[in-house]
Coordinates of C-alpha atoms in Angstrom, one line a residue:
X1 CA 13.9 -16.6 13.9
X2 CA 12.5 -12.9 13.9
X3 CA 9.1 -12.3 14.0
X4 CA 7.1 -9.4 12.3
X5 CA 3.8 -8.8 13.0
X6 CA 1.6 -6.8 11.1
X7 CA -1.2 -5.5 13.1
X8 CA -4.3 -3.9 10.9
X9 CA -7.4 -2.4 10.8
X10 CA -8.7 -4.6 8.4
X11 CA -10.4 -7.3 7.9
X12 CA -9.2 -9.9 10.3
X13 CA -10.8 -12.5 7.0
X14 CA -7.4 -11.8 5.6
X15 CA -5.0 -12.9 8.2
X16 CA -2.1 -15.0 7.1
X17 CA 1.0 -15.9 8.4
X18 CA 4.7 -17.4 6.5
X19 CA 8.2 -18.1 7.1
X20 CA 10.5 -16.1 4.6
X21 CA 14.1 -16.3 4.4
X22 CA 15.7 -12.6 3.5
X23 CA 19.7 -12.4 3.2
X24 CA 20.2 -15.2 5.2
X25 CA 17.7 -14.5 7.6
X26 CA 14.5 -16.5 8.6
X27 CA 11.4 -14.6 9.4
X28 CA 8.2 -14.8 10.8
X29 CA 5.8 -12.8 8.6
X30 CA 2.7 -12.6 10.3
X31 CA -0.7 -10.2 9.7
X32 CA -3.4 -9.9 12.3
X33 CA -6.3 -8.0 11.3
X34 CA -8.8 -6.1 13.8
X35 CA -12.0 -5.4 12.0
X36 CA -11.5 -1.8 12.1
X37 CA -11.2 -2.2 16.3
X38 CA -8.7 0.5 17.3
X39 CA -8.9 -0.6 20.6
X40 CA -8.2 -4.0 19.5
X41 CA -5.1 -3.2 17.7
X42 CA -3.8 -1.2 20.4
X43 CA -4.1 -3.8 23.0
X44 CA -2.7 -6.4 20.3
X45 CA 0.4 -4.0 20.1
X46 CA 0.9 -3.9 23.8
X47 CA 0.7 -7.8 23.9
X48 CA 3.5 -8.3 21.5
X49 CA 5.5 -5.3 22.1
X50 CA 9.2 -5.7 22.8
X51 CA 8.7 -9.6 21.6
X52 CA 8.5 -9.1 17.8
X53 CA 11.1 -7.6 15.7
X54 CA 9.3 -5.1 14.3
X55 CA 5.6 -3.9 13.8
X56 CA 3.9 -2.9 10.6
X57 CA 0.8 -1.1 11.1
X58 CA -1.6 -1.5 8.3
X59 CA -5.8 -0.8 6.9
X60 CA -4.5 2.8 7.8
X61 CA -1.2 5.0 6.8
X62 CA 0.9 6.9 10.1
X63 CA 1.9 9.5 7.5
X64 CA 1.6 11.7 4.7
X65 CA 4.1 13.5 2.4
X66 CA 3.3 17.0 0.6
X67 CA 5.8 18.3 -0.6
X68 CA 8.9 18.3 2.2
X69 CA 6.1 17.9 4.8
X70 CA 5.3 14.8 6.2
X71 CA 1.7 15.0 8.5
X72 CA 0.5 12.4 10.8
X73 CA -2.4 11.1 11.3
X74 CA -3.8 11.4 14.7
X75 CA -5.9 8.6 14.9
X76 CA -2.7 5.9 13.2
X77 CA -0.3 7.6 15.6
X78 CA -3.0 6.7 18.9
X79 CA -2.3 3.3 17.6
X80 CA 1.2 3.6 16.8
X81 CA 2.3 4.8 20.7
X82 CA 1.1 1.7 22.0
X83 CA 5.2 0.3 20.9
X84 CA 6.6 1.6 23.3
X85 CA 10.3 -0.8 22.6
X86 CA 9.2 -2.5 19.0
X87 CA 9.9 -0.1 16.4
X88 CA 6.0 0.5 14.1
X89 CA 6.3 1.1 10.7
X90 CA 3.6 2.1 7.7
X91 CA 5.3 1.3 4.8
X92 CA 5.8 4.8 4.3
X93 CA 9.2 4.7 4.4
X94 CA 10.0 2.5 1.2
X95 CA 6.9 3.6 -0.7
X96 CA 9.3 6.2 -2.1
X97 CA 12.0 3.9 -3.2
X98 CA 10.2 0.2 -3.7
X99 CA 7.5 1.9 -5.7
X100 CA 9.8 4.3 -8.0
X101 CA 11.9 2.1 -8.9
X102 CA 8.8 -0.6 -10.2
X103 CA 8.4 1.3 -13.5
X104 CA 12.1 1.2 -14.6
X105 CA 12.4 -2.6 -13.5
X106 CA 9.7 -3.1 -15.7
X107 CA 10.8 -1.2 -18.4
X108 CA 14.2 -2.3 -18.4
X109 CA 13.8 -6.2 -17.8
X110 CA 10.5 -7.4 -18.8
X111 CA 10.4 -4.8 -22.0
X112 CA 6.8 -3.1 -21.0
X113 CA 6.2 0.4 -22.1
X114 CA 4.2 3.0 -20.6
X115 CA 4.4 5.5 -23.3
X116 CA 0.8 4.8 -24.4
X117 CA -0.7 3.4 -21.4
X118 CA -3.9 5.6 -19.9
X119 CA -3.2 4.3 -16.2
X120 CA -5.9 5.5 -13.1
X121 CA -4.1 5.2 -9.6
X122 CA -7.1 5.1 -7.2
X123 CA -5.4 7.1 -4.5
X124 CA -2.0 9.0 -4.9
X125 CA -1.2 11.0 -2.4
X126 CA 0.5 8.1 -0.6
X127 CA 1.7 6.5 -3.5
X128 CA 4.0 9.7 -5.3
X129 CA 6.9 8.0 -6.2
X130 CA 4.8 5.4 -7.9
X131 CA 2.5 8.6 -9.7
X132 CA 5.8 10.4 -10.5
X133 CA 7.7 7.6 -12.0
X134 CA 4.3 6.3 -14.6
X135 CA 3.8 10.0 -15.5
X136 CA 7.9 10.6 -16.2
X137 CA 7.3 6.9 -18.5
X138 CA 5.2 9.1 -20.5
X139 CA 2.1 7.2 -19.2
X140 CA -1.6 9.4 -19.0
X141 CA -2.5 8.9 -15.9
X142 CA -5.7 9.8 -13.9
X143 CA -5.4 10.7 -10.0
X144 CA -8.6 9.3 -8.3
X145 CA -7.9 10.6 -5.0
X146 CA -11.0 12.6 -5.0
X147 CA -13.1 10.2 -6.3
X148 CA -12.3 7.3 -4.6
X149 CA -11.2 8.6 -1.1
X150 CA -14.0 11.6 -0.7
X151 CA -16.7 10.2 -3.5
X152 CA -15.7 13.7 -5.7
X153 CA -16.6 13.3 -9.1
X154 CA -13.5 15.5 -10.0
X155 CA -10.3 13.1 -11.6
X156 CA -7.1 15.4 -11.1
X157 CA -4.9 15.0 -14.0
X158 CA -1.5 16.6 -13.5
X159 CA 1.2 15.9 -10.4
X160 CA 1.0 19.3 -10.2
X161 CA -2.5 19.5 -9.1
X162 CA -2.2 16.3 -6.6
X163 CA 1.0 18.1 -5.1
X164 CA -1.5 21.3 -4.6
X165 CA -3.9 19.2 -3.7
X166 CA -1.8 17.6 -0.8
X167 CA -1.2 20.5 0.2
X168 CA -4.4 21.4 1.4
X169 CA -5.9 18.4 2.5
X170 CA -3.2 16.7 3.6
X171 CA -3.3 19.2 7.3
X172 CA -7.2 18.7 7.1
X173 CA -7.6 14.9 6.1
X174 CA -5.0 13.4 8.8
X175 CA -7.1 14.7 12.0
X176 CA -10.3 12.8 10.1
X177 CA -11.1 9.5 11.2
X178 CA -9.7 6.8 9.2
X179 CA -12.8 5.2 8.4
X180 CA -14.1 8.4 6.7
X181 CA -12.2 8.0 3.8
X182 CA -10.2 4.7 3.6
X183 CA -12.5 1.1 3.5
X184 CA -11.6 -0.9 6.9
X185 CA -12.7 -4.0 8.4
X186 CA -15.8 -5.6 6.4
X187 CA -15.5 -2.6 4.2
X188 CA -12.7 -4.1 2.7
X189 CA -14.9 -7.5 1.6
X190 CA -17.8 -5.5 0.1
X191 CA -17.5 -4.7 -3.4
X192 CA -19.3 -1.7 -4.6
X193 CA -18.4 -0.1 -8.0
X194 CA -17.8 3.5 -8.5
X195 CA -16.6 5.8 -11.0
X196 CA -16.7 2.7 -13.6
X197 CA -15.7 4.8 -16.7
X198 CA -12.4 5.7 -15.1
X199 CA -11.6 1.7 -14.5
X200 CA -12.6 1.2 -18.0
X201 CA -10.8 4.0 -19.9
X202 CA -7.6 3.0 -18.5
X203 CA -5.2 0.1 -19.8
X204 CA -3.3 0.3 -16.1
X205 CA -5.2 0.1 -12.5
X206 CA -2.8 0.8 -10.0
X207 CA -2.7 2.0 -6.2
X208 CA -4.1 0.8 -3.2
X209 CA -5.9 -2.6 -3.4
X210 CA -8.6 -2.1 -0.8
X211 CA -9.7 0.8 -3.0
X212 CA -9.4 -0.9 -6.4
X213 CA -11.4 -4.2 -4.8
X214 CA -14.1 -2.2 -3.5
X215 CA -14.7 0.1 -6.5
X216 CA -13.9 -1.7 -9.4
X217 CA -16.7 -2.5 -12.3
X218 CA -17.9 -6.3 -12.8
X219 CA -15.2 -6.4 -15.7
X220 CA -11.6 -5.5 -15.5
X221 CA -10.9 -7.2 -19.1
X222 CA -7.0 -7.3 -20.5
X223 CA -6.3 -4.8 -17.7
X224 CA -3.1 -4.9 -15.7
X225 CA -3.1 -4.4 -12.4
X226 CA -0.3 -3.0 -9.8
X227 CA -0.6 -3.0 -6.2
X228 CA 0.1 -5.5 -3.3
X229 CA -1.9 -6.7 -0.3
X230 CA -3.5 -9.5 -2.2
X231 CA -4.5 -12.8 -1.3
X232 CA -4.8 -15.8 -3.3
X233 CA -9.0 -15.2 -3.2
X234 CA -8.4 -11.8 -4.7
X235 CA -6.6 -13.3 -7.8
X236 CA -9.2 -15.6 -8.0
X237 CA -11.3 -12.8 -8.1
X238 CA -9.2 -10.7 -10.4
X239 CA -8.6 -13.3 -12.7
X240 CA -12.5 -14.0 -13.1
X241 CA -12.9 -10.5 -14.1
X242 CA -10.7 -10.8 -17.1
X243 CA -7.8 -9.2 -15.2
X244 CA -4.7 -9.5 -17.9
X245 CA -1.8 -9.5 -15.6
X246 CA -1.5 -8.3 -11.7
X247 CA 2.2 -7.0 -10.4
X248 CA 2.1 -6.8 -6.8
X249 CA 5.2 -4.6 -5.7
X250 CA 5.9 -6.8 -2.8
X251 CA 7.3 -10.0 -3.6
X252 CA 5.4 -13.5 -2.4
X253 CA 4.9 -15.1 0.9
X254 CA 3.7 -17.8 1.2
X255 CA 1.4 -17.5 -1.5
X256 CA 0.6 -14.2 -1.5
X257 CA 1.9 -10.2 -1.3
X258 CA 1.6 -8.5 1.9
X259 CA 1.3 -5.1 2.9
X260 CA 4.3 -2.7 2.5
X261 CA 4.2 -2.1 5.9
X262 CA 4.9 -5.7 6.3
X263 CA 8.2 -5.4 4.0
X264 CA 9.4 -2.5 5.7
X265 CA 9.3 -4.3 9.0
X266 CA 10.8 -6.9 7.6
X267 CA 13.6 -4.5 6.4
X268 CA 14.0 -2.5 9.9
X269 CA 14.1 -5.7 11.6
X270 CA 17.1 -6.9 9.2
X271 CA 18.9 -3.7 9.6
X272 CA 18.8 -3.9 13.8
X273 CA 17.5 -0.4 13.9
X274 CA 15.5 0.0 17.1
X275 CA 14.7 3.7 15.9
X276 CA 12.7 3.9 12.3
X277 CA 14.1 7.6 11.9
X278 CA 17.7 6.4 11.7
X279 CA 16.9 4.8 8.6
X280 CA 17.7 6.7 5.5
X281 CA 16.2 6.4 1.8
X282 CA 19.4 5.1 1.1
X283 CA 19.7 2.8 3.5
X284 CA 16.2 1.4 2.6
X285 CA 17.9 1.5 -1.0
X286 CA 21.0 -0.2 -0.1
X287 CA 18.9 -3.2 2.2
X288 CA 16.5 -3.2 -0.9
X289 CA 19.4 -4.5 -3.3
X290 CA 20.8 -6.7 -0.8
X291 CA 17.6 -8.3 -0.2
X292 CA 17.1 -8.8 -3.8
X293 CA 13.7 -7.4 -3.6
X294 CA 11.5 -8.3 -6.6
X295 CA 8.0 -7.5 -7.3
X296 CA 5.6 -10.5 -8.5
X297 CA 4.0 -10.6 -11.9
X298 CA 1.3 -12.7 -12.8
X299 CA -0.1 -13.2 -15.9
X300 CA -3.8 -14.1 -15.2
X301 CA -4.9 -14.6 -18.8
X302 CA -3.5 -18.0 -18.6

């Protein structure tokens, strides 16, 4: 059996551990969180490192694409060089593919259309093939990347703007610390609505979960949901606030959808790569399909 470890800076509340079987393959899937300790997650790296398959690193991102670019940031990569044989992944490196290819699935097989949908993705910049694919659907969508990761009262409402505005922060915002702008440890169990109108206007809420969970209203009514990184309390949660259906875009395990840092782990240590760079979109493509990678949808109304 391989195992994966996930090691993040969040709330250690939400640790959770499962065996999955992927092509044939049985894996531990395990998630140990550090309370937004980054000295804590570097010695937890250097205790398992060259013993688990792969690492996912998560509560933080390692990069950043604008444009062609692809930024670091400094504080993730202090963590990451603690692997020093175990290759470290973000989930980065499938965002691009897992997350594109959500809206067609769900277009194509389960009949939903975006045409008319007003969606808000809480934060963007990492999630661009996700934001490119709802906008090409037709969908309006609102960018909350200001709002929700800087507390700017300014929605950005074209991919042409977030692209510009990558551009610019992206240099900036990686040498920041992580806690600055993105909720870690406790953060990520305190609830504290912002920007309400925006979760209200739109029929879709989609993006990162620790942003969605700490901002949203006290109502999320026939709203759907899509994201990942949710336990079974959050659907609990979700549910109770009239949540219509959640899509995670990480299937279950175990009872819940990890992190896709986790799955891209889990898809590095399939492939036997000992370097992440060697792996190609394609080949995160091809490993996808032979995985038979699915998201989850839940219908919470029910």
């Amino acid at each position: 059996m391989q195992h994966v470890l996930s090691v993040s800076l969040g709330s250690s509340r939400r640790d959770h551990q499962a065996v999955e079987v992927f092509g044939g393959k049985e894996f531990l899937v395990e998630r140990r969180g550090t309370d937004g300790n980054k000295a804590r997650a570097i010695d937890l790296i250097k205790q398992f490192d060259g013993k688990v398959a792969a690492f996912g690193l998560g509560g933080t991102d390692l990069y950043i694409y604008a444009g062609n670019k692809r930024y670091t940031f400094r504080e993730s990569a202090q963590i990451a060089k603690a692997a020093q044989f175990s290759p470290i992944v973000d989930g980065s490196g499938i965002k691009n593919t897992l997350e594109r290819r959500l809206v067609q699935y769900l277009s194509t097989t389960k009949g939903m259309d975006f045409s008319t949908k007003k969606v808000l993705i809480v934060c963007a910049v990492d999630r661009f093939g996700l934001a490119e694919a709802l906008v090409n659907a037709g969908s309006h969508v609102i960018f909350g990347d200001l709002m929700f990761g800087l507390g700017w009262p300014f929605p950005i409402r074209s991919l042409t703007a977030l692209a510009r505005l990558a551009r610019y922060i992206a240099p900036i915002i990686t040498q920041l610390p992580i806690s600055m702008f993105y909720p870690t440890g406790e953060q990520q169990n305190e609830i504290i609505p912002k920007f309400s109108p925006y979760f209200e206007e739109a029929d879709i809420i989609a993006g990162d979960f620790h942003f969605i969970r700490r901002y949203m209203p006290s109502t999320l009514a026939d709203k759907t949901i899509i994201t990942n990184t949710v336990t079974a309390e959050d659907i609990d949660l979700l549910a109770a606030r009239g949540v219509k259906k959640l899509i995670t875009t990480t299937p279950s395990m175990g009872g819940r959808s990890f992190g896709t840092n986790i799955l891209e782990a889990i898809l590095v240590a399939y492939s036997g790569k000992k370097l992440v760079d060697e792996l190609s979109v394609d080949n995160y493509v091809e490993i996808l399909d032979k995985l038979a990678i699915e998201p989850r949808i839940m219908d919470l109304s029910v």
